[in-house]
mmCIF file of C-alpha atoms in Angstrom:
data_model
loop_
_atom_site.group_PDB
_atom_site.id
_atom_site.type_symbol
_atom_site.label_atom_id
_atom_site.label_comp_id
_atom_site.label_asym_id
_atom_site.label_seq_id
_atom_site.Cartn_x
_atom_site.Cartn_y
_atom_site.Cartn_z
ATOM 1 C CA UNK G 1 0.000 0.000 0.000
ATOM 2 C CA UNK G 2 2.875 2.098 0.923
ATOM 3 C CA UNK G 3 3.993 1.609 -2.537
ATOM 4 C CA UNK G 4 1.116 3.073 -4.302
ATOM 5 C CA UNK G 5 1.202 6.078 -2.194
ATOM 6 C CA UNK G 6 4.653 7.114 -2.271
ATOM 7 C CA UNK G 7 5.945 10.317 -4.304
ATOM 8 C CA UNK G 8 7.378 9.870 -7.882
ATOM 9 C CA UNK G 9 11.439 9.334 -7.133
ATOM 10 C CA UNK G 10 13.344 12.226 -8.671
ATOM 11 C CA UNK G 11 16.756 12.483 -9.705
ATOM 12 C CA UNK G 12 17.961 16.085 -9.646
ATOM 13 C CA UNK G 13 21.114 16.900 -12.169
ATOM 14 C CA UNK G 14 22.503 20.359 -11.990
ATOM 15 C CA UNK G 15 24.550 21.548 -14.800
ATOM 16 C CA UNK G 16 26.292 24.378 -12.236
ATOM 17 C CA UNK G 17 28.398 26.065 -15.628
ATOM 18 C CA UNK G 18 24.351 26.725 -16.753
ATOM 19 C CA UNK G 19 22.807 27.661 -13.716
ATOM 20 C CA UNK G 20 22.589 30.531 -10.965
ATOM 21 C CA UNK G 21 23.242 29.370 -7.263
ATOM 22 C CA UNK G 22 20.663 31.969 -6.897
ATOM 23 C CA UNK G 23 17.796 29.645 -7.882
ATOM 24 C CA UNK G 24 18.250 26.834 -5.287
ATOM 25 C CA UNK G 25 15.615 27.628 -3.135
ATOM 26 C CA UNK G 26 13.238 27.964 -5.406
ATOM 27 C CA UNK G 27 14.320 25.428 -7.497
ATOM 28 C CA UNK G 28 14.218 22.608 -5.106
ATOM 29 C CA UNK G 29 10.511 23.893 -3.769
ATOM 30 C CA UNK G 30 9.321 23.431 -7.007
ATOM 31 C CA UNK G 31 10.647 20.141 -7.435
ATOM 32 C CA UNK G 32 8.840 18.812 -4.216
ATOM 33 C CA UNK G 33 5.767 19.915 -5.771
ATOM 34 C CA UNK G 34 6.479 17.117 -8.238
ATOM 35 C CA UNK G 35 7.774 14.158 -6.113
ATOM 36 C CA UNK G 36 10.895 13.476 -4.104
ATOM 37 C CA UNK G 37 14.269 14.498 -4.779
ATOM 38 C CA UNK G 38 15.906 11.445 -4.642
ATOM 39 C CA UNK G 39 19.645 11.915 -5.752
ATOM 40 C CA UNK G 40 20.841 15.236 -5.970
ATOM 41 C CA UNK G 41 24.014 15.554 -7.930
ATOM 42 C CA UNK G 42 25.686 18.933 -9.143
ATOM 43 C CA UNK G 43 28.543 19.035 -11.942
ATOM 44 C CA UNK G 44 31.116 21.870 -12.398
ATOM 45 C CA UNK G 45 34.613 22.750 -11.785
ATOM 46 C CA UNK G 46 34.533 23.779 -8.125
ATOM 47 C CA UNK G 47 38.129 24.787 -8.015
ATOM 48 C CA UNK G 48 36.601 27.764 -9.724
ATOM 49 C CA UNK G 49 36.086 31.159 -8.146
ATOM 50 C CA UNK G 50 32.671 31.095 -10.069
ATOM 51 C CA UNK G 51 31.268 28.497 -8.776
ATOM 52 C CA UNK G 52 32.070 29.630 -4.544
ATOM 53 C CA UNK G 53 28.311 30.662 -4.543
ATOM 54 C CA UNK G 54 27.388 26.998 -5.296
ATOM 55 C CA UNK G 55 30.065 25.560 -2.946
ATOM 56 C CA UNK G 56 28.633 27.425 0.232
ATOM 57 C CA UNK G 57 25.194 26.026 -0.467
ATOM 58 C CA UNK G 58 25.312 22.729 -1.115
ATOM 59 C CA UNK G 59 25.069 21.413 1.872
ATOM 60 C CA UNK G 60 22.032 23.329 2.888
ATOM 61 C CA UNK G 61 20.296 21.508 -0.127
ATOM 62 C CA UNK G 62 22.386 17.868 0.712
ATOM 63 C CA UNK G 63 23.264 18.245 -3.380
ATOM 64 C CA UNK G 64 26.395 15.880 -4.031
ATOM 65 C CA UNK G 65 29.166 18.013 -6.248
ATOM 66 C CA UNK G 66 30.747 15.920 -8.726
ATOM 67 C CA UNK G 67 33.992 17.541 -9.484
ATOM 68 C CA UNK G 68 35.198 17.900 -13.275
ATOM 69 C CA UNK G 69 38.743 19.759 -13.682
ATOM 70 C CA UNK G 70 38.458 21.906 -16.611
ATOM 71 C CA UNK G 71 41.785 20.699 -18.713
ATOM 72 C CA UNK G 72 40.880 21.669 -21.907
ATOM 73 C CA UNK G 73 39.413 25.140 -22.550
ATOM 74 C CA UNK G 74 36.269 25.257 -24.507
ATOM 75 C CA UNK G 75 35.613 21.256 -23.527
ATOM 76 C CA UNK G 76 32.991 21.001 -20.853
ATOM 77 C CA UNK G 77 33.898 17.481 -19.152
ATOM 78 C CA UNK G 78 30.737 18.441 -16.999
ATOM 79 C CA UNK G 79 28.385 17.855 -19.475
ATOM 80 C CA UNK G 80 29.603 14.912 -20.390
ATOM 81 C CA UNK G 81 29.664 13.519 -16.582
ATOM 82 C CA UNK G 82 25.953 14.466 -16.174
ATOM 83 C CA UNK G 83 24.886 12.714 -19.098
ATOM 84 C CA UNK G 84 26.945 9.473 -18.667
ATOM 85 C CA UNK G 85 25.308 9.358 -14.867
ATOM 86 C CA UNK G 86 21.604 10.082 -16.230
ATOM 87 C CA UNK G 87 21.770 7.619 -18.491
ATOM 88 C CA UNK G 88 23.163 5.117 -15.326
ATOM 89 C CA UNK G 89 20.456 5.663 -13.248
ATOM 90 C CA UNK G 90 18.188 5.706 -15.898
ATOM 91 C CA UNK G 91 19.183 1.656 -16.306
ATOM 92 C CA UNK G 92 18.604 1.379 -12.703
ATOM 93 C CA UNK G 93 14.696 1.651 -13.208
ATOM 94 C CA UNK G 94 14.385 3.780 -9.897
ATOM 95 C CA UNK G 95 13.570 6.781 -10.953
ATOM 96 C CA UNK G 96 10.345 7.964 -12.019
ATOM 97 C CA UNK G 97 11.545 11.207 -13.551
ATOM 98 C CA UNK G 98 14.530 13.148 -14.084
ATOM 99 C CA UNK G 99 15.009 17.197 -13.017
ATOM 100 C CA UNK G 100 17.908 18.626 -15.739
ATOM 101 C CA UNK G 101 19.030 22.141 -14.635
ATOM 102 C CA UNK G 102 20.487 23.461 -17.189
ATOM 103 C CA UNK G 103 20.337 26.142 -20.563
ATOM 104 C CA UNK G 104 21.997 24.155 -22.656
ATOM 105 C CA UNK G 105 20.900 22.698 -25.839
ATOM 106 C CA UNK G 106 23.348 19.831 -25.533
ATOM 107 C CA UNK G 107 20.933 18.063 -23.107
ATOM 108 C CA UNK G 108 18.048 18.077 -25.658
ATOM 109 C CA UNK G 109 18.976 14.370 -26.984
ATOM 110 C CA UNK G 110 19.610 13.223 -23.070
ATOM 111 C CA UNK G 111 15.984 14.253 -22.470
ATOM 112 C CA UNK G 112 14.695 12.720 -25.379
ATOM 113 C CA UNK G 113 16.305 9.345 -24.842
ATOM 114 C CA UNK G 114 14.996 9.562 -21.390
ATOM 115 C CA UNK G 115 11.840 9.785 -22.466
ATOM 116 C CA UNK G 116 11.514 7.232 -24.852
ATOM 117 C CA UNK G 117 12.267 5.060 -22.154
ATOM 118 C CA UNK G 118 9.127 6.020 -20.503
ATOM 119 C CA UNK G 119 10.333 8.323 -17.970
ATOM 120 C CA UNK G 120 9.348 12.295 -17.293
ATOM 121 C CA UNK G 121 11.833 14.241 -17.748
ATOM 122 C CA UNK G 122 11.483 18.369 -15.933
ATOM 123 C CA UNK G 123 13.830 20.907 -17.541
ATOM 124 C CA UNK G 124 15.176 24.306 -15.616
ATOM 125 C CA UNK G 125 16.819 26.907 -17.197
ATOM 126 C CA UNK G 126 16.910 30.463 -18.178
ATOM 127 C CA UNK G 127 14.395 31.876 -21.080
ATOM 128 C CA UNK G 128 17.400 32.353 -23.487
ATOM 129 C CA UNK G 129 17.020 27.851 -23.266
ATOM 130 C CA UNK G 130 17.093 26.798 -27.244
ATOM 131 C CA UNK G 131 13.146 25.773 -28.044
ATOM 132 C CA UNK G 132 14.645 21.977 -28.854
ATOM 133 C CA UNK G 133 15.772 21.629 -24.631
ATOM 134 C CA UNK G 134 12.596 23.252 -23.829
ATOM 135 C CA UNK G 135 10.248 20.960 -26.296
ATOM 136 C CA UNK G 136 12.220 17.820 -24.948
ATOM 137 C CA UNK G 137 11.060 17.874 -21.810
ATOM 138 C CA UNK G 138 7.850 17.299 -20.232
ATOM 139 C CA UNK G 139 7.779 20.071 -18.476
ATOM 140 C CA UNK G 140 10.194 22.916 -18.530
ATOM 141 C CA UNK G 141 10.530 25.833 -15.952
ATOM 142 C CA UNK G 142 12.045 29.245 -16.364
ATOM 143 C CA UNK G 143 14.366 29.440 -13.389
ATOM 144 C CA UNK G 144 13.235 33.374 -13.550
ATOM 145 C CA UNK G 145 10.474 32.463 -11.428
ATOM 146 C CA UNK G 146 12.358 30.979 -9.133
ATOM 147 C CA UNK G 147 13.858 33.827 -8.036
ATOM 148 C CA UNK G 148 13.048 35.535 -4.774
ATOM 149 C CA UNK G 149 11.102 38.269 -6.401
ATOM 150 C CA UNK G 150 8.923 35.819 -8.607
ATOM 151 C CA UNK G 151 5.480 36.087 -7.826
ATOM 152 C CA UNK G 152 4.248 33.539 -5.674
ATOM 153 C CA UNK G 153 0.479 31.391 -4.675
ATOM 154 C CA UNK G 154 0.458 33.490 -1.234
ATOM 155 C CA UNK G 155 1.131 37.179 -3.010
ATOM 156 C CA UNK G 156 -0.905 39.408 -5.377
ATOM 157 C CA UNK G 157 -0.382 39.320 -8.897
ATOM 158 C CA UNK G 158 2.608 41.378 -10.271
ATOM 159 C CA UNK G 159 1.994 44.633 -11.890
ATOM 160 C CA UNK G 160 2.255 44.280 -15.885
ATOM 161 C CA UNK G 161 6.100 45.944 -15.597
ATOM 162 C CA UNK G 162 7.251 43.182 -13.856
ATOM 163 C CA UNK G 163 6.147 40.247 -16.426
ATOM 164 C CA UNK G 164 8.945 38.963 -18.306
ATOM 165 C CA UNK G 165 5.775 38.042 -21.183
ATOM 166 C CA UNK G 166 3.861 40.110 -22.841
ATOM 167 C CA UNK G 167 0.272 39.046 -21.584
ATOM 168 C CA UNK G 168 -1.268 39.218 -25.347
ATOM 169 C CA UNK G 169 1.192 36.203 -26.047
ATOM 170 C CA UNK G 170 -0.759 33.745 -23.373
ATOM 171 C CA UNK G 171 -4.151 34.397 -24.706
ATOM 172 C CA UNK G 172 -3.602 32.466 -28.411
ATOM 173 C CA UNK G 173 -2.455 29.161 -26.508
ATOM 174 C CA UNK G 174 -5.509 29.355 -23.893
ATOM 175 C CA UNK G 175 -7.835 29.504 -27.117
ATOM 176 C CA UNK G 176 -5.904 26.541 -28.203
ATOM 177 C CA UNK G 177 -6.555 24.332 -25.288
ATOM 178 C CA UNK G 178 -9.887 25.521 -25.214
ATOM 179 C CA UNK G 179 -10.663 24.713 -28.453
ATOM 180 C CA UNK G 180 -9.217 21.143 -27.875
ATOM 181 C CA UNK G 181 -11.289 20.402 -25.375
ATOM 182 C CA UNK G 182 -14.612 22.474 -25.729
ATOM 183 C CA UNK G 183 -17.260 21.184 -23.811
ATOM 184 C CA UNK G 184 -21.430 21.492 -24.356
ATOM 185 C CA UNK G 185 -21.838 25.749 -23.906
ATOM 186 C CA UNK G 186 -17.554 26.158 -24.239
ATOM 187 C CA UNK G 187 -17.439 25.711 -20.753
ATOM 188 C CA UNK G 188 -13.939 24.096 -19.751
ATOM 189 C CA UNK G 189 -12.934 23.646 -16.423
ATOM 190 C CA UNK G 190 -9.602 25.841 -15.169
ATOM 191 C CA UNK G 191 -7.742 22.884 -14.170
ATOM 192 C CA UNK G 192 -8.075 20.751 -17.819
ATOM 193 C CA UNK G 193 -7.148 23.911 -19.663
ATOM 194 C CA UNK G 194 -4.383 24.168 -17.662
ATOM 195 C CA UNK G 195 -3.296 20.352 -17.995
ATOM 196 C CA UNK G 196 -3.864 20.705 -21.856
ATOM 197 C CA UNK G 197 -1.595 23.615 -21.675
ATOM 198 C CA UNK G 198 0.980 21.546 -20.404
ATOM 199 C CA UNK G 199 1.064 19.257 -23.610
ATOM 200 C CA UNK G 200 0.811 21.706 -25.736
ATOM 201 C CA UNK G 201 3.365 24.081 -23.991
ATOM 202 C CA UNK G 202 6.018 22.406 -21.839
ATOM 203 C CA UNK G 203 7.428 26.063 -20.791
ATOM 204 C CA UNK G 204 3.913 27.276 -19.979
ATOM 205 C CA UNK G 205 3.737 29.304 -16.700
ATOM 206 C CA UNK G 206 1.798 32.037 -15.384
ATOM 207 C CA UNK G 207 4.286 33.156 -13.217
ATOM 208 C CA UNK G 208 6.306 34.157 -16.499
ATOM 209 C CA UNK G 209 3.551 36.412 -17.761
ATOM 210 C CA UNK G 210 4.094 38.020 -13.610
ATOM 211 C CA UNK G 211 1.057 36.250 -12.081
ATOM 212 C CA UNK G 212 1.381 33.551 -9.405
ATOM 213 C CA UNK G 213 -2.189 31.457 -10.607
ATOM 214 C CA UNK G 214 -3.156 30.761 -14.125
ATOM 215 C CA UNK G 215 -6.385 31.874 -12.714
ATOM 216 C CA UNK G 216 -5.232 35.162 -12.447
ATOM 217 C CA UNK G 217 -3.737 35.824 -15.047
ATOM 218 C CA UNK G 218 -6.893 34.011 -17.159
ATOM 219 C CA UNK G 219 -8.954 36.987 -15.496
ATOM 220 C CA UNK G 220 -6.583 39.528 -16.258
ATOM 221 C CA UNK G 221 -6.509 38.930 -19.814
ATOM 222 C CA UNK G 222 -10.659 40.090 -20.656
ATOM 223 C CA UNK G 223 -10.479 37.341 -23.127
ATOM 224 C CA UNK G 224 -12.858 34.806 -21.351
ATOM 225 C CA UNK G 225 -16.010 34.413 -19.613
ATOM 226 C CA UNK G 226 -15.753 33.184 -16.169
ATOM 227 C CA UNK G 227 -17.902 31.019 -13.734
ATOM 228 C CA UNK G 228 -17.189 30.319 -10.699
ATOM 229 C CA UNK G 229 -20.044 27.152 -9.283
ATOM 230 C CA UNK G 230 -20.500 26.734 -5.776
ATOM 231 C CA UNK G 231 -19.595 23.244 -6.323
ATOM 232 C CA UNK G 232 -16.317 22.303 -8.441
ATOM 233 C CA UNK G 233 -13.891 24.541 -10.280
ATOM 234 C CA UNK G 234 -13.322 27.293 -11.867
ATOM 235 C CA UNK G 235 -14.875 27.143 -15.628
ATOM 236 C CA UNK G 236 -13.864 29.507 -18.418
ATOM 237 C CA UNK G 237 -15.128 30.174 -21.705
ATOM 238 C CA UNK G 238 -14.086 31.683 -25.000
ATOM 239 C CA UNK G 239 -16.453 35.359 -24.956
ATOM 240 C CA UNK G 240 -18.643 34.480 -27.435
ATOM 241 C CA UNK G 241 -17.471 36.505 -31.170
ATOM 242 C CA UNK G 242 -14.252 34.847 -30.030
ATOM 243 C CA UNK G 243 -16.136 31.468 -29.692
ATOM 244 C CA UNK G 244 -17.248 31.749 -33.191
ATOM 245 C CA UNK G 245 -13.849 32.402 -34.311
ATOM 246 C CA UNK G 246 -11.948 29.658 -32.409
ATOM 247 C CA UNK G 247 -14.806 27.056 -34.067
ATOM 248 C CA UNK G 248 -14.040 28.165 -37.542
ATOM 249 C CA UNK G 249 -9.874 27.641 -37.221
ATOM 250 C CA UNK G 250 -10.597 23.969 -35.871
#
């Protein structure tokens, strides 16, 4: 029974030449909210003076640093250490998803070969992240909101200056989810718009457009009708000349 119960067993791989010691916090609170972080490993060249803002946190985080001496300029042995290890505890069959922290295209095969096997893979990295690491994954978070100053569930939403998206972009791929899954009326309930999204945008995230609920920012946009039942969810439609118009594209 235990079993069934337990959370999905993570492995977390930080690529520390690719990501901000600045993001830790946040980074690892967001993981829990998908499962357990299981093995924590971070590669880099600690011997570097760039990388003392990683060495004085790891143990606060229990993340094991896996050394890699930089003898070549221009080679990143790192890289290479984090994807030989992924791909051994990948063979283990213990894992029921991998975390890759990292802007790097070069991991965009890794993921994909992780997947195929049948196994989520979560990427984290910076918005400048090449669209093939991003579409890779199953899910792929800007480590912008993981920041201090991202907006979170317990605070209002950010004003418009402090979005890193332009809120017009959002509303074209919430009229595609919509669309996908239109119900009797185009009532859709919040939460399967927002699991649709997920499929059809890995890097999807309110907090990116400066909101901390998709909610929120669905409101904020005037492009839907909103219902709120005393019983169940939040539902959401497309107002209706934009029904009409959604119908016709599909």
């Amino acid at each position: 029974m235990a079993e069934e119960t337990r959370s999905r067993r993570l492995a977390v791989l930080i690529d520390a030449d690719n990501a901000s010691a600045r993001i830790a916090d946040g980074l690892f609170e967001e993981i829990a909210k998908i499962g357990e972080a299981s093995v924590r490993r971070i590669y880099g060249d600690f011997s570097s003076p760039r990388m003392k803002q990683w060495t004085d946190i790891l143990a606060s985080h229990a993340i094991v640093p896996y050394q890699q001496f930089a003898y070549t300029k221009g080679k990143n042995a790192s890289d290479i250490a984090l994807v030989i290890d992924a791909m051994d505890l990948l063979h283990t069959g213990r894992f029921d998803g991998f975390c890759l922290v990292s802007s790097d295209s070069d991991f965009t095969r890794l993921a994909s070969r992780i997947r195929e096997q049948g196994v989520d893979v979560f990427g984290f990295g910076e918005q400048k992240t090449p669209e093939s690491f991003r579409q890779a994954c199953r899910r792929f978070i800007y480590t912008e909101n993981l920041l201090p100053e991202a907006p979170a569930p317990d605070r209002e939403p950010a004003p418009d200056g402090k979005a890193r998206q332009s809120l017009r972009t959002a509303v074209p791929i919430l009229r595609k989810a919509i669309a996908q899954i239109d119900d009797e009326g185009g009532w859709v309930r919040l939460a399967t718009v927002g699991q649709r999204m997920a499929d059809l945008a890995p890097d999807f995230d309110a907090r990116t457009y400066g909101f901390a609920k998709l909610s929120d920012l669905v409101a904020k946009t005037g492009a839907f009708e909103i219902d709120r039942p005393e019983s169940g969810g939040m539902r959401i439609r497309l107002k209706p000349a934009r029904r009409g118009q959604a119908k016709a594209k599909t």
